[in-house]
PDB file of C-alpha atoms in Angstrom:
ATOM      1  CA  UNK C 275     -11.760 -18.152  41.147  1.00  0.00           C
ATOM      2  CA  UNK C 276      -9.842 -21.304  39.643  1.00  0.00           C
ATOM      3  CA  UNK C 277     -11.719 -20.175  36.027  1.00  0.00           C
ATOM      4  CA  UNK C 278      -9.974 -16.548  36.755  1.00  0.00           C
ATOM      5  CA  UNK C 279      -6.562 -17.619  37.711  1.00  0.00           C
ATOM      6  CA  UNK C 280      -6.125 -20.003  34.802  1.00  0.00           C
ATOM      7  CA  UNK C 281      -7.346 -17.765  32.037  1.00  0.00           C
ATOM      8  CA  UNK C 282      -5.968 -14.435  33.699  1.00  0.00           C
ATOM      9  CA  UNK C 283      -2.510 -16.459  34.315  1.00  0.00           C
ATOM     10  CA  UNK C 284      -2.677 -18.101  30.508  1.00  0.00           C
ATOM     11  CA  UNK C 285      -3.709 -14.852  29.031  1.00  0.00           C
ATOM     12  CA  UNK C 286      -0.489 -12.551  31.094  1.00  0.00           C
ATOM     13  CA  UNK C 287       1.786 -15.438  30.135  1.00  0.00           C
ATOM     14  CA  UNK C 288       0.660 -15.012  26.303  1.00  0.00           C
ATOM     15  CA  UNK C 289       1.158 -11.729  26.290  1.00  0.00           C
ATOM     16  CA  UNK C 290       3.872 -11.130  28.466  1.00  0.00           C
ATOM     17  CA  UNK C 291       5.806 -13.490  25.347  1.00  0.00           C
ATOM     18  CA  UNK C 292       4.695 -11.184  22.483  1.00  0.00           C
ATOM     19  CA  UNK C 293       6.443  -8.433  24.269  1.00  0.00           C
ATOM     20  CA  UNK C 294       9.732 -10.306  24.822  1.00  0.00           C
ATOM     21  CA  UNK C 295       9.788 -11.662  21.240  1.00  0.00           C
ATOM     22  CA  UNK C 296       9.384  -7.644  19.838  1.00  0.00           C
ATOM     23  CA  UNK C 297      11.027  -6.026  22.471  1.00  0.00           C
ATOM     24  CA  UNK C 298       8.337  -3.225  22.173  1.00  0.00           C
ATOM     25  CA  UNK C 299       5.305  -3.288  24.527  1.00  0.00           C
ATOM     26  CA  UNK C 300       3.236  -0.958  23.093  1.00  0.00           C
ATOM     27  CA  UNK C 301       3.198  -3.381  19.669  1.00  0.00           C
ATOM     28  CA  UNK C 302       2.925  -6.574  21.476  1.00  0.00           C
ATOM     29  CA  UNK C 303       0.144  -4.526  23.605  1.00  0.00           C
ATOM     30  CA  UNK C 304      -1.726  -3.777  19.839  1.00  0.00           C
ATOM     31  CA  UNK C 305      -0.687  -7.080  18.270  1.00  0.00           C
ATOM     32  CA  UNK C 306      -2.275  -8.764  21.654  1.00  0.00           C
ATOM     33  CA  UNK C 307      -5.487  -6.620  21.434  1.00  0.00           C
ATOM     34  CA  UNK C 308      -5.828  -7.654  17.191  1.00  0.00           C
ATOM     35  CA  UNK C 309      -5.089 -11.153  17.781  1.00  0.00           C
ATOM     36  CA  UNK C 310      -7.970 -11.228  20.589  1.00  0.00           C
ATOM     37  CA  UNK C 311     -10.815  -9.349  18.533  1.00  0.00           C
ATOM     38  CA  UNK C 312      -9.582 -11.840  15.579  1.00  0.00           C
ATOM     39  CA  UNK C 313     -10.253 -14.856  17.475  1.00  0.00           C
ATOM     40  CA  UNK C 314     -14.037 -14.291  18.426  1.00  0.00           C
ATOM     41  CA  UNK C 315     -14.833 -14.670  14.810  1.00  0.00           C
ATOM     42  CA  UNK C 316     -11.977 -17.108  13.821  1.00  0.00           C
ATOM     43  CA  UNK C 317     -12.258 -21.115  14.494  1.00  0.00           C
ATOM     44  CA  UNK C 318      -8.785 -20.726  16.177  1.00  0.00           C
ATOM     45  CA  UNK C 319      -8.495 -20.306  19.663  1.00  0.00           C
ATOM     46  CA  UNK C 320      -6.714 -17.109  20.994  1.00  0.00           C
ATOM     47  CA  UNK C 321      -4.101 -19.234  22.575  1.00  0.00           C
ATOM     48  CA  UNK C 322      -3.560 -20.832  18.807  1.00  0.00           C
ATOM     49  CA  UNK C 323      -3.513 -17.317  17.171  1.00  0.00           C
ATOM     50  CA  UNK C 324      -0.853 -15.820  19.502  1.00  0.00           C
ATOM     51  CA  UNK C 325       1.500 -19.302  19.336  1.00  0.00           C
ATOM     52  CA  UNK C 326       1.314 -18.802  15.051  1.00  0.00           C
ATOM     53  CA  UNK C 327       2.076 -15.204  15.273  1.00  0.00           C
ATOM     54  CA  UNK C 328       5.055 -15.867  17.842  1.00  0.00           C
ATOM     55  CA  UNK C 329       6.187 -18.561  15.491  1.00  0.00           C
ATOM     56  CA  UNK C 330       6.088 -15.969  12.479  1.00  0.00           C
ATOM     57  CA  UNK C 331       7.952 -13.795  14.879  1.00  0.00           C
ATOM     58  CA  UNK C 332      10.736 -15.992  15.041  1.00  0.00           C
ATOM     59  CA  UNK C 333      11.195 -16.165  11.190  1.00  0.00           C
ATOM     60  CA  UNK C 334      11.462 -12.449  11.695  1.00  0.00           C
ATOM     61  CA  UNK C 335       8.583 -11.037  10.019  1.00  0.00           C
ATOM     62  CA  UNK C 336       8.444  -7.436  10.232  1.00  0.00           C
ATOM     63  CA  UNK C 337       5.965  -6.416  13.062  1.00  0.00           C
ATOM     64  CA  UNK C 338       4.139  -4.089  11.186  1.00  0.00           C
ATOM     65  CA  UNK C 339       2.989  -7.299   8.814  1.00  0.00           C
ATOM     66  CA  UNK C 340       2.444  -9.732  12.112  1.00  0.00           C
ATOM     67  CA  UNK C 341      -1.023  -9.438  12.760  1.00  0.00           C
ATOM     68  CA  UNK C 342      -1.751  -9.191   8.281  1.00  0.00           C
ATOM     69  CA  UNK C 343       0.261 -12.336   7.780  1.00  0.00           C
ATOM     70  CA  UNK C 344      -1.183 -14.664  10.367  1.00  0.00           C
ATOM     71  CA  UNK C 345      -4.376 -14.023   9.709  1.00  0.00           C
ATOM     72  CA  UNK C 346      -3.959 -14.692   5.734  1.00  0.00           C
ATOM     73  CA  UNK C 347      -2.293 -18.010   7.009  1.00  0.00           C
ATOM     74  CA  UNK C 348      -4.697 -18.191   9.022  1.00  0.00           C
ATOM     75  CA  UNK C 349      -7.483 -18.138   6.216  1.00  0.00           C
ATOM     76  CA  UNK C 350      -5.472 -20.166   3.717  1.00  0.00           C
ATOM     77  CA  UNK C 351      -5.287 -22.473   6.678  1.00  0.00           C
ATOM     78  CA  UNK C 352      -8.785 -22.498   7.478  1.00  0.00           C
ATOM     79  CA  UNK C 353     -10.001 -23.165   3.913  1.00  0.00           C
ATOM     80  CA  UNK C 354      -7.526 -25.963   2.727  1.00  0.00           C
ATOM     81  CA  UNK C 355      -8.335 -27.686   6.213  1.00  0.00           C
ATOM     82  CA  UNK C 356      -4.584 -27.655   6.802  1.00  0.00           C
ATOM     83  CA  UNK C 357      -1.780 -27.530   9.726  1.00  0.00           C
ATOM     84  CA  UNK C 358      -1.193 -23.822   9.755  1.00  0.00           C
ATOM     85  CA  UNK C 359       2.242 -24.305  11.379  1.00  0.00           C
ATOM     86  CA  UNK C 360       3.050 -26.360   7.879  1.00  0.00           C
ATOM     87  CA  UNK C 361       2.103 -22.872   6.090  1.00  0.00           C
ATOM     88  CA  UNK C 362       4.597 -21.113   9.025  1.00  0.00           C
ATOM     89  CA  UNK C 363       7.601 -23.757   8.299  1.00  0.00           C
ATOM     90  CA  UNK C 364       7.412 -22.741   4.598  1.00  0.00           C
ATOM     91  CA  UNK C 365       6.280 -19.331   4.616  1.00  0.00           C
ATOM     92  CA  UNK C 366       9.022 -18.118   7.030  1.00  0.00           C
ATOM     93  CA  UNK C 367      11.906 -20.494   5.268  1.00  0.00           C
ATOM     94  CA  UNK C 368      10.929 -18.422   2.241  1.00  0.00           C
ATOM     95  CA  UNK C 369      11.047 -15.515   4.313  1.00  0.00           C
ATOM     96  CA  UNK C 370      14.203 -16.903   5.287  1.00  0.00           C
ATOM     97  CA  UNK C 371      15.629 -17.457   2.661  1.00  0.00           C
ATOM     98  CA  UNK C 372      14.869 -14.881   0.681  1.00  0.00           C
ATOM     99  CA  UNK C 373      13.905 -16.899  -1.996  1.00  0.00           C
ATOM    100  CA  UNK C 374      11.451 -19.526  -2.819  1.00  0.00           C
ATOM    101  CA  UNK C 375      13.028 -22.968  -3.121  1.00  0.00           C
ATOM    102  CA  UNK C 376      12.195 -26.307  -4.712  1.00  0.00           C
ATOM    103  CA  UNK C 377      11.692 -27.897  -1.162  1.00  0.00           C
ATOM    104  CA  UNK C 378       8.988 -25.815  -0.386  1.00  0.00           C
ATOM    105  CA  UNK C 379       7.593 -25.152  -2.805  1.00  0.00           C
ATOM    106  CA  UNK C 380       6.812 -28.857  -2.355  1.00  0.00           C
ATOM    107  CA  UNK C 381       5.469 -28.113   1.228  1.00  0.00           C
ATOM    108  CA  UNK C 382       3.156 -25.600  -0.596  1.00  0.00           C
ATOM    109  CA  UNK C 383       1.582 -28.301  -3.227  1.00  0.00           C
ATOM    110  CA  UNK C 384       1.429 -30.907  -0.501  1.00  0.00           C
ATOM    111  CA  UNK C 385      -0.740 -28.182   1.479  1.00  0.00           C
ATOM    112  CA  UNK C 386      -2.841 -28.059  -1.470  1.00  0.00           C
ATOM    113  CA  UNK C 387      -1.692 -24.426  -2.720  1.00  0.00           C
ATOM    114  CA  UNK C 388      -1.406 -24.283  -6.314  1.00  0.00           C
ATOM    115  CA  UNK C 389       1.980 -21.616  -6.074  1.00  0.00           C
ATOM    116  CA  UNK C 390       3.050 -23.034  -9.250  1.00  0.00           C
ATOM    117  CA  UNK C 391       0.102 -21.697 -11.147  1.00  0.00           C
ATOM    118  CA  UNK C 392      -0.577 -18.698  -8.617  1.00  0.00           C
ATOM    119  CA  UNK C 393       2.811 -17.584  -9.536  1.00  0.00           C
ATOM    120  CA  UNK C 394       2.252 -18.006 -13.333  1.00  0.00           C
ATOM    121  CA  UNK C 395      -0.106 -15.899 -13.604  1.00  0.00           C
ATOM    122  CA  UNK C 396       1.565 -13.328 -11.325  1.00  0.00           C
ATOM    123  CA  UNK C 397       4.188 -13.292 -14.257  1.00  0.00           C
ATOM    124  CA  UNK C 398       1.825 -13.131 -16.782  1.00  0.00           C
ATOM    125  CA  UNK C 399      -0.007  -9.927 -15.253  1.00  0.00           C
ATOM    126  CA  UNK C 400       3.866  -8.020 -14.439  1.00  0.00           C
ATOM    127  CA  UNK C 401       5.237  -8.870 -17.379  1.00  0.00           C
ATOM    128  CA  UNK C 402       2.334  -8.674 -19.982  1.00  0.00           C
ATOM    129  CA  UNK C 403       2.893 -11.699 -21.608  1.00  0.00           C
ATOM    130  CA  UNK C 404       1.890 -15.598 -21.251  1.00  0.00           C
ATOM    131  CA  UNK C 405       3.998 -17.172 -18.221  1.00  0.00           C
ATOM    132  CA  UNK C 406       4.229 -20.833 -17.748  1.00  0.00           C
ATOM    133  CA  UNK C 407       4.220 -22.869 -15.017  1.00  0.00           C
ATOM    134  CA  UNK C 408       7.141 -24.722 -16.482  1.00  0.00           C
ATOM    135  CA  UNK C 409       8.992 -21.351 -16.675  1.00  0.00           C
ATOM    136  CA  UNK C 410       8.076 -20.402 -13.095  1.00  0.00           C
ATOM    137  CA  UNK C 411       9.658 -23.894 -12.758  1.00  0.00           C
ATOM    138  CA  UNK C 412      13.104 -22.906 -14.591  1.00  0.00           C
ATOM    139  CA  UNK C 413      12.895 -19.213 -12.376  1.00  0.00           C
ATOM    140  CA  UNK C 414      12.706 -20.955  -9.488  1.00  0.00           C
ATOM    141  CA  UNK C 415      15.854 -23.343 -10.112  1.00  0.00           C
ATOM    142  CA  UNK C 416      17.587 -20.647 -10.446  1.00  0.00           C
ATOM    143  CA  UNK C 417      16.794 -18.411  -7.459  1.00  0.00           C
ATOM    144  CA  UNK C 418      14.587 -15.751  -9.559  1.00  0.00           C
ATOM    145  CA  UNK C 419      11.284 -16.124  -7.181  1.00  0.00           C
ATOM    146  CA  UNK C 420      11.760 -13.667  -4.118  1.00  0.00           C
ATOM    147  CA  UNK C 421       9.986 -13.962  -0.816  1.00  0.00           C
ATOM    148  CA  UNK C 422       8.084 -10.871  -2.361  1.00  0.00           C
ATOM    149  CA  UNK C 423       6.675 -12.842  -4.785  1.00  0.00           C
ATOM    150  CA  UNK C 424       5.253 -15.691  -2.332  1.00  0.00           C
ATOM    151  CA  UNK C 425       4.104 -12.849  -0.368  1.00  0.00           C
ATOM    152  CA  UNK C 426       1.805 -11.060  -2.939  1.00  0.00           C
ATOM    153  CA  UNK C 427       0.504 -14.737  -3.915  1.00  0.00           C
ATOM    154  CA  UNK C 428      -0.672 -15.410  -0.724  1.00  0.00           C
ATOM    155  CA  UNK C 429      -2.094 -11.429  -0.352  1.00  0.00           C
ATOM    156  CA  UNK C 430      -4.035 -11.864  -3.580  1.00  0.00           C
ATOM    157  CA  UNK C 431      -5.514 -15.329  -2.672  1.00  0.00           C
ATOM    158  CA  UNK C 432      -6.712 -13.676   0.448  1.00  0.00           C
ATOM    159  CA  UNK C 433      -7.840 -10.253  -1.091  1.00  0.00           C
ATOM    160  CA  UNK C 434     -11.302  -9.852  -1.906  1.00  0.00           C
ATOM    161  CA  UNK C 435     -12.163 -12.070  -4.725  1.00  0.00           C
ATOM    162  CA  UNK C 436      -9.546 -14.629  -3.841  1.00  0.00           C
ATOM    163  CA  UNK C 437     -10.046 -17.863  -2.965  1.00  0.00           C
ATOM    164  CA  UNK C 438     -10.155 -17.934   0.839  1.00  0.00           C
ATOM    165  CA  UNK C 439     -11.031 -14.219   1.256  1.00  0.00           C
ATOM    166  CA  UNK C 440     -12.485 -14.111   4.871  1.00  0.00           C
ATOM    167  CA  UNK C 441     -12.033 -17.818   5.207  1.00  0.00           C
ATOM    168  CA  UNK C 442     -12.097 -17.614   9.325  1.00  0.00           C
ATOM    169  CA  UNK C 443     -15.225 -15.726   9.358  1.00  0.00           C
ATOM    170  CA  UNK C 444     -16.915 -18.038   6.515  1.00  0.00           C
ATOM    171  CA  UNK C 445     -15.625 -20.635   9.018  1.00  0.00           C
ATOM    172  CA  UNK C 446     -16.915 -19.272  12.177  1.00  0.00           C
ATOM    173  CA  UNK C 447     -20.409 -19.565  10.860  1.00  0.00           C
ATOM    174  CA  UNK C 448     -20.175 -23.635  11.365  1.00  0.00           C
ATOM    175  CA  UNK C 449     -21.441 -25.020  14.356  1.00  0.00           C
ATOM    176  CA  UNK C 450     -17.727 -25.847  15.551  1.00  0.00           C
ATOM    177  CA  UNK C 451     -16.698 -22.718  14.664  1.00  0.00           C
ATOM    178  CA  UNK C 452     -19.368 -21.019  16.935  1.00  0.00           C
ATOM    179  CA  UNK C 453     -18.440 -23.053  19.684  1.00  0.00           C
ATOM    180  CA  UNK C 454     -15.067 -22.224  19.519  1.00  0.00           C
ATOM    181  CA  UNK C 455     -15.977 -18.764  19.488  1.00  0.00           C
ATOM    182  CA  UNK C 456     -18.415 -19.007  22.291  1.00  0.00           C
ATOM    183  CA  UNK C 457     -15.620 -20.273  23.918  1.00  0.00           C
ATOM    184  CA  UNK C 458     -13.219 -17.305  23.538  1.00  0.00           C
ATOM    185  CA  UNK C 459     -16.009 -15.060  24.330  1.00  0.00           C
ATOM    186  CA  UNK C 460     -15.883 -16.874  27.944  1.00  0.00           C
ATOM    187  CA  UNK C 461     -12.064 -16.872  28.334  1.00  0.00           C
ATOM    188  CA  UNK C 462     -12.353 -13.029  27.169  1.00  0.00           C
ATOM    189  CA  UNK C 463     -15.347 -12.355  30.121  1.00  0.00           C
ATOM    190  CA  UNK C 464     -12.756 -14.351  32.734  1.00  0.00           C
ATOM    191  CA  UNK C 465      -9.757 -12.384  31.643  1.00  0.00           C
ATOM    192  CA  UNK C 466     -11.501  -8.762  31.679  1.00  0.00           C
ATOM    193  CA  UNK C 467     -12.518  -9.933  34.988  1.00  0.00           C
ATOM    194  CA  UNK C 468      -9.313 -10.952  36.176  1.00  0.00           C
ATOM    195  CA  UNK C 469      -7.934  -7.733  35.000  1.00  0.00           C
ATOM    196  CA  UNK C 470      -9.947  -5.472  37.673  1.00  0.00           C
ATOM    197  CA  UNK C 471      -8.194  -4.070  40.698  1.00  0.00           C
ATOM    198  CA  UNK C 472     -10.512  -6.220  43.386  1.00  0.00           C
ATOM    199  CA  UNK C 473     -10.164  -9.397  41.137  1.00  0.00           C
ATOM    200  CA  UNK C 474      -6.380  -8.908  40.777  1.00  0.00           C
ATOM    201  CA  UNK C 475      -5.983  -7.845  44.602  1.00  0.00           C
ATOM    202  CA  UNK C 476      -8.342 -11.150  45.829  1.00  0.00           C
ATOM    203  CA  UNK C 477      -5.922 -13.387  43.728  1.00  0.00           C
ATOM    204  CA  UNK C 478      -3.351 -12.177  44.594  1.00  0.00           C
ATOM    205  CA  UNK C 479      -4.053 -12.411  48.416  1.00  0.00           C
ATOM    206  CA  UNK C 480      -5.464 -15.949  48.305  1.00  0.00           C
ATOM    207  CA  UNK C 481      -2.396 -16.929  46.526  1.00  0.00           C
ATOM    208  CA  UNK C 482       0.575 -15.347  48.830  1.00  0.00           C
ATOM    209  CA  UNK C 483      -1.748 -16.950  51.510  1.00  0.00           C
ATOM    210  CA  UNK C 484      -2.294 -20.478  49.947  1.00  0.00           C
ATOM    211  CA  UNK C 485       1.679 -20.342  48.956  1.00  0.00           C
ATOM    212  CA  UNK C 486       2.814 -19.386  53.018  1.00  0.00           C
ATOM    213  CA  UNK C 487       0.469 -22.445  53.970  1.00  0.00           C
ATOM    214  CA  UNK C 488       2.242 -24.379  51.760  1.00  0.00           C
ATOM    215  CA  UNK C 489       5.909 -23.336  52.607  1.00  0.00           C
ATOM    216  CA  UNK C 490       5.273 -23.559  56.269  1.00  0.00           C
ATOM    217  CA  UNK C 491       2.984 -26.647  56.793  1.00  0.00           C
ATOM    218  CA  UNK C 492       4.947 -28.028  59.368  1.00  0.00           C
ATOM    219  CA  UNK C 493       3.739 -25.435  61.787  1.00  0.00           C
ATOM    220  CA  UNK C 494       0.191 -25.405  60.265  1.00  0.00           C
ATOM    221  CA  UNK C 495       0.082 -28.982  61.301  1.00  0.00           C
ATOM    222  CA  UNK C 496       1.743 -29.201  64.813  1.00  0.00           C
ATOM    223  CA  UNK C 497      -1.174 -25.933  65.069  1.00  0.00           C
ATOM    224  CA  UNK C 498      -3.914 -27.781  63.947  1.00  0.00           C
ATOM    225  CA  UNK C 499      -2.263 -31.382  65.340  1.00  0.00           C
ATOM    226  CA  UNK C 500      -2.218 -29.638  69.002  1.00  0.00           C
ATOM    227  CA  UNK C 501      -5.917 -27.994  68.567  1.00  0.00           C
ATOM    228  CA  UNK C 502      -6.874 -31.804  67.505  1.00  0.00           C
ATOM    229  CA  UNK C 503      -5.856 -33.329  70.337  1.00  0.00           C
ATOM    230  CA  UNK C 504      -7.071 -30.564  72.778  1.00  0.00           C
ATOM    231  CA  UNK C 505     -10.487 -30.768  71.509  1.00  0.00           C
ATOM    232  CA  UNK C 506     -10.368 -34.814  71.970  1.00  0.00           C
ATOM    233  CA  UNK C 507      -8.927 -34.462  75.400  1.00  0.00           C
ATOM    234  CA  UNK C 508     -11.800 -31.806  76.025  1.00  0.00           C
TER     235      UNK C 508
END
C-alpha cells in the first residue's frame, strides 16, 4: 500500500504539472502517455523524462515538438554522457533567443557537440558550396544562425545515420540501463494499480481515516487512555 501511494501520488503530481504548464489536458494526457512508453527503454527514469520536458516547456517549445525534442536531448545526452539539463539551458536560450550566440555555443563545445562543424556542413549542403567553420564563426557574430538552424543540427545528429541515432535504446541494452528500466516497469505495475477504482477507493479511505486519527488524537488517546486503565483496574 505505501509502494502504491508513493508511486500513484508521484506519478498524479507529474502529470497533474504537464497539464498546468500547457494548459491543455488532452496534450499533457498524450505527452504523459509518450514520455512513459519512452522511459521503459530509455536509461532515464520517468520522473527525469517528465522534469526535462517541463523544463523545455518553460523555454516555450511548441507542444507539438515536446515529446521530439526531449527525446533527441535525450539521446545526445545519453551518448556524450552529459547533464541533459546543460543541453536544456542552451537549447532553450537559443530557442530563446532566437538566435544562436557565442555563449552557447560555448555550452555546446564544452558538452562535447561539435555545432561549429555540424553547422558547416549544414551551410555547405543549403548553399552548395564549401562553408567554413571560421565563416559559421563570422555568421554567428553577427546574429545570422537562427534557432532553426540549431534545431535541424541536432534533428540530423539524431536521424538515422547520425551519430546518436537511438542513443537511449543503444543505452538501455547496458546492465544499468536494464535496471533502470526494470525499475520503471515496477513503478508503471504500481501506478496502473493505483489507478483502479478498488485501489483508488482503499487509499483513499485509509487515508481520510489515518488523517481524522491524526487531527483528533486527543480524543483517540483519552479513548484508548480510559480503555487502558479499565483493563488494569479489571
Amino acid at each position: 500500500m505505501k509502494q502504491l501511494v508513493e508511486v500513484r501520488g508521484e506519478f498524479e503530481l507529474q502529470q497533474k504539472s504537464l497539464q498546468v504548464l500547457l494548459q491543455n489536458k488532452d496534450e499533457a494526457n498524450k505527452l504523459w502517455q509518450q514520455t512513459v512508453n519512452l522511459a521503459v527503454k530509455s536509461p532515464f527514469r520517468v520522473g527525469e523524462l517528465v522534469s526535462y520536458t517541463r523544463q523545455l516547456a518553460a523555454y516555450r517549445i511548441e507542444t507539438g515538438k515536446l515529446f521530439d525534442t526531449t527525446k533527441r536531448l535525450a539521446d545526445v545526452s545519453a551518448g556524450l554522457g552529459v547533464d541533459m539539463s546543460r543541453l536544456i539551458l542552451a537549447y532553450g536560450q537559443v530557442r530563446a533567443a532566437n538566435y544562436l550566440r557565442g555563449t552557447e555555443l560555448r555550452q555546446f563545445t564544452e558538452a562535447g557537440i561539435p555545432m561549429l562543424d555540424e553547422l558547416a556542413k549544414r551551410f555547405t549542403e543549403l548553399e552548395g558550396r564549401v562553408v567554413s567553420a571560421g565563416d559559421v564563426f563570422e555568421r554567428i557574430s553577427k546574429r545570422m544562425v537562427s534557432f532553426k538552424d540549431v534545431e535541424a543540427v541536432f534533428r540530423s545528429m539524431t536521424d538515422a545515420g547520425g551519430t546518436f541515432y537511438k542513443m537511449q535504446e543503444k543505452q538501455a541494452e547496458t546492465l544499468a540501463g536494464r535496471w533502470s528500466n526494470l525499475k520503471d516497469s515496477i513503478s508503471i505495475m504500481y501506478e496502473e494499480m493505483g489507478n483502479t477504482k478498488v485501489a483508488s477507493a482503499a487509499m483513499d479511505g485509509i487515508i481520510k481515516t489515518l488523517k481524522s486519527l491524526a487531527n483528533n488524537w486527543k480524543t483517540v488517546y483519552d479513548l484508548v487512555a480510559g480503555a487502558t486503565y479499565g483493563l488494569v483496574a479489571y
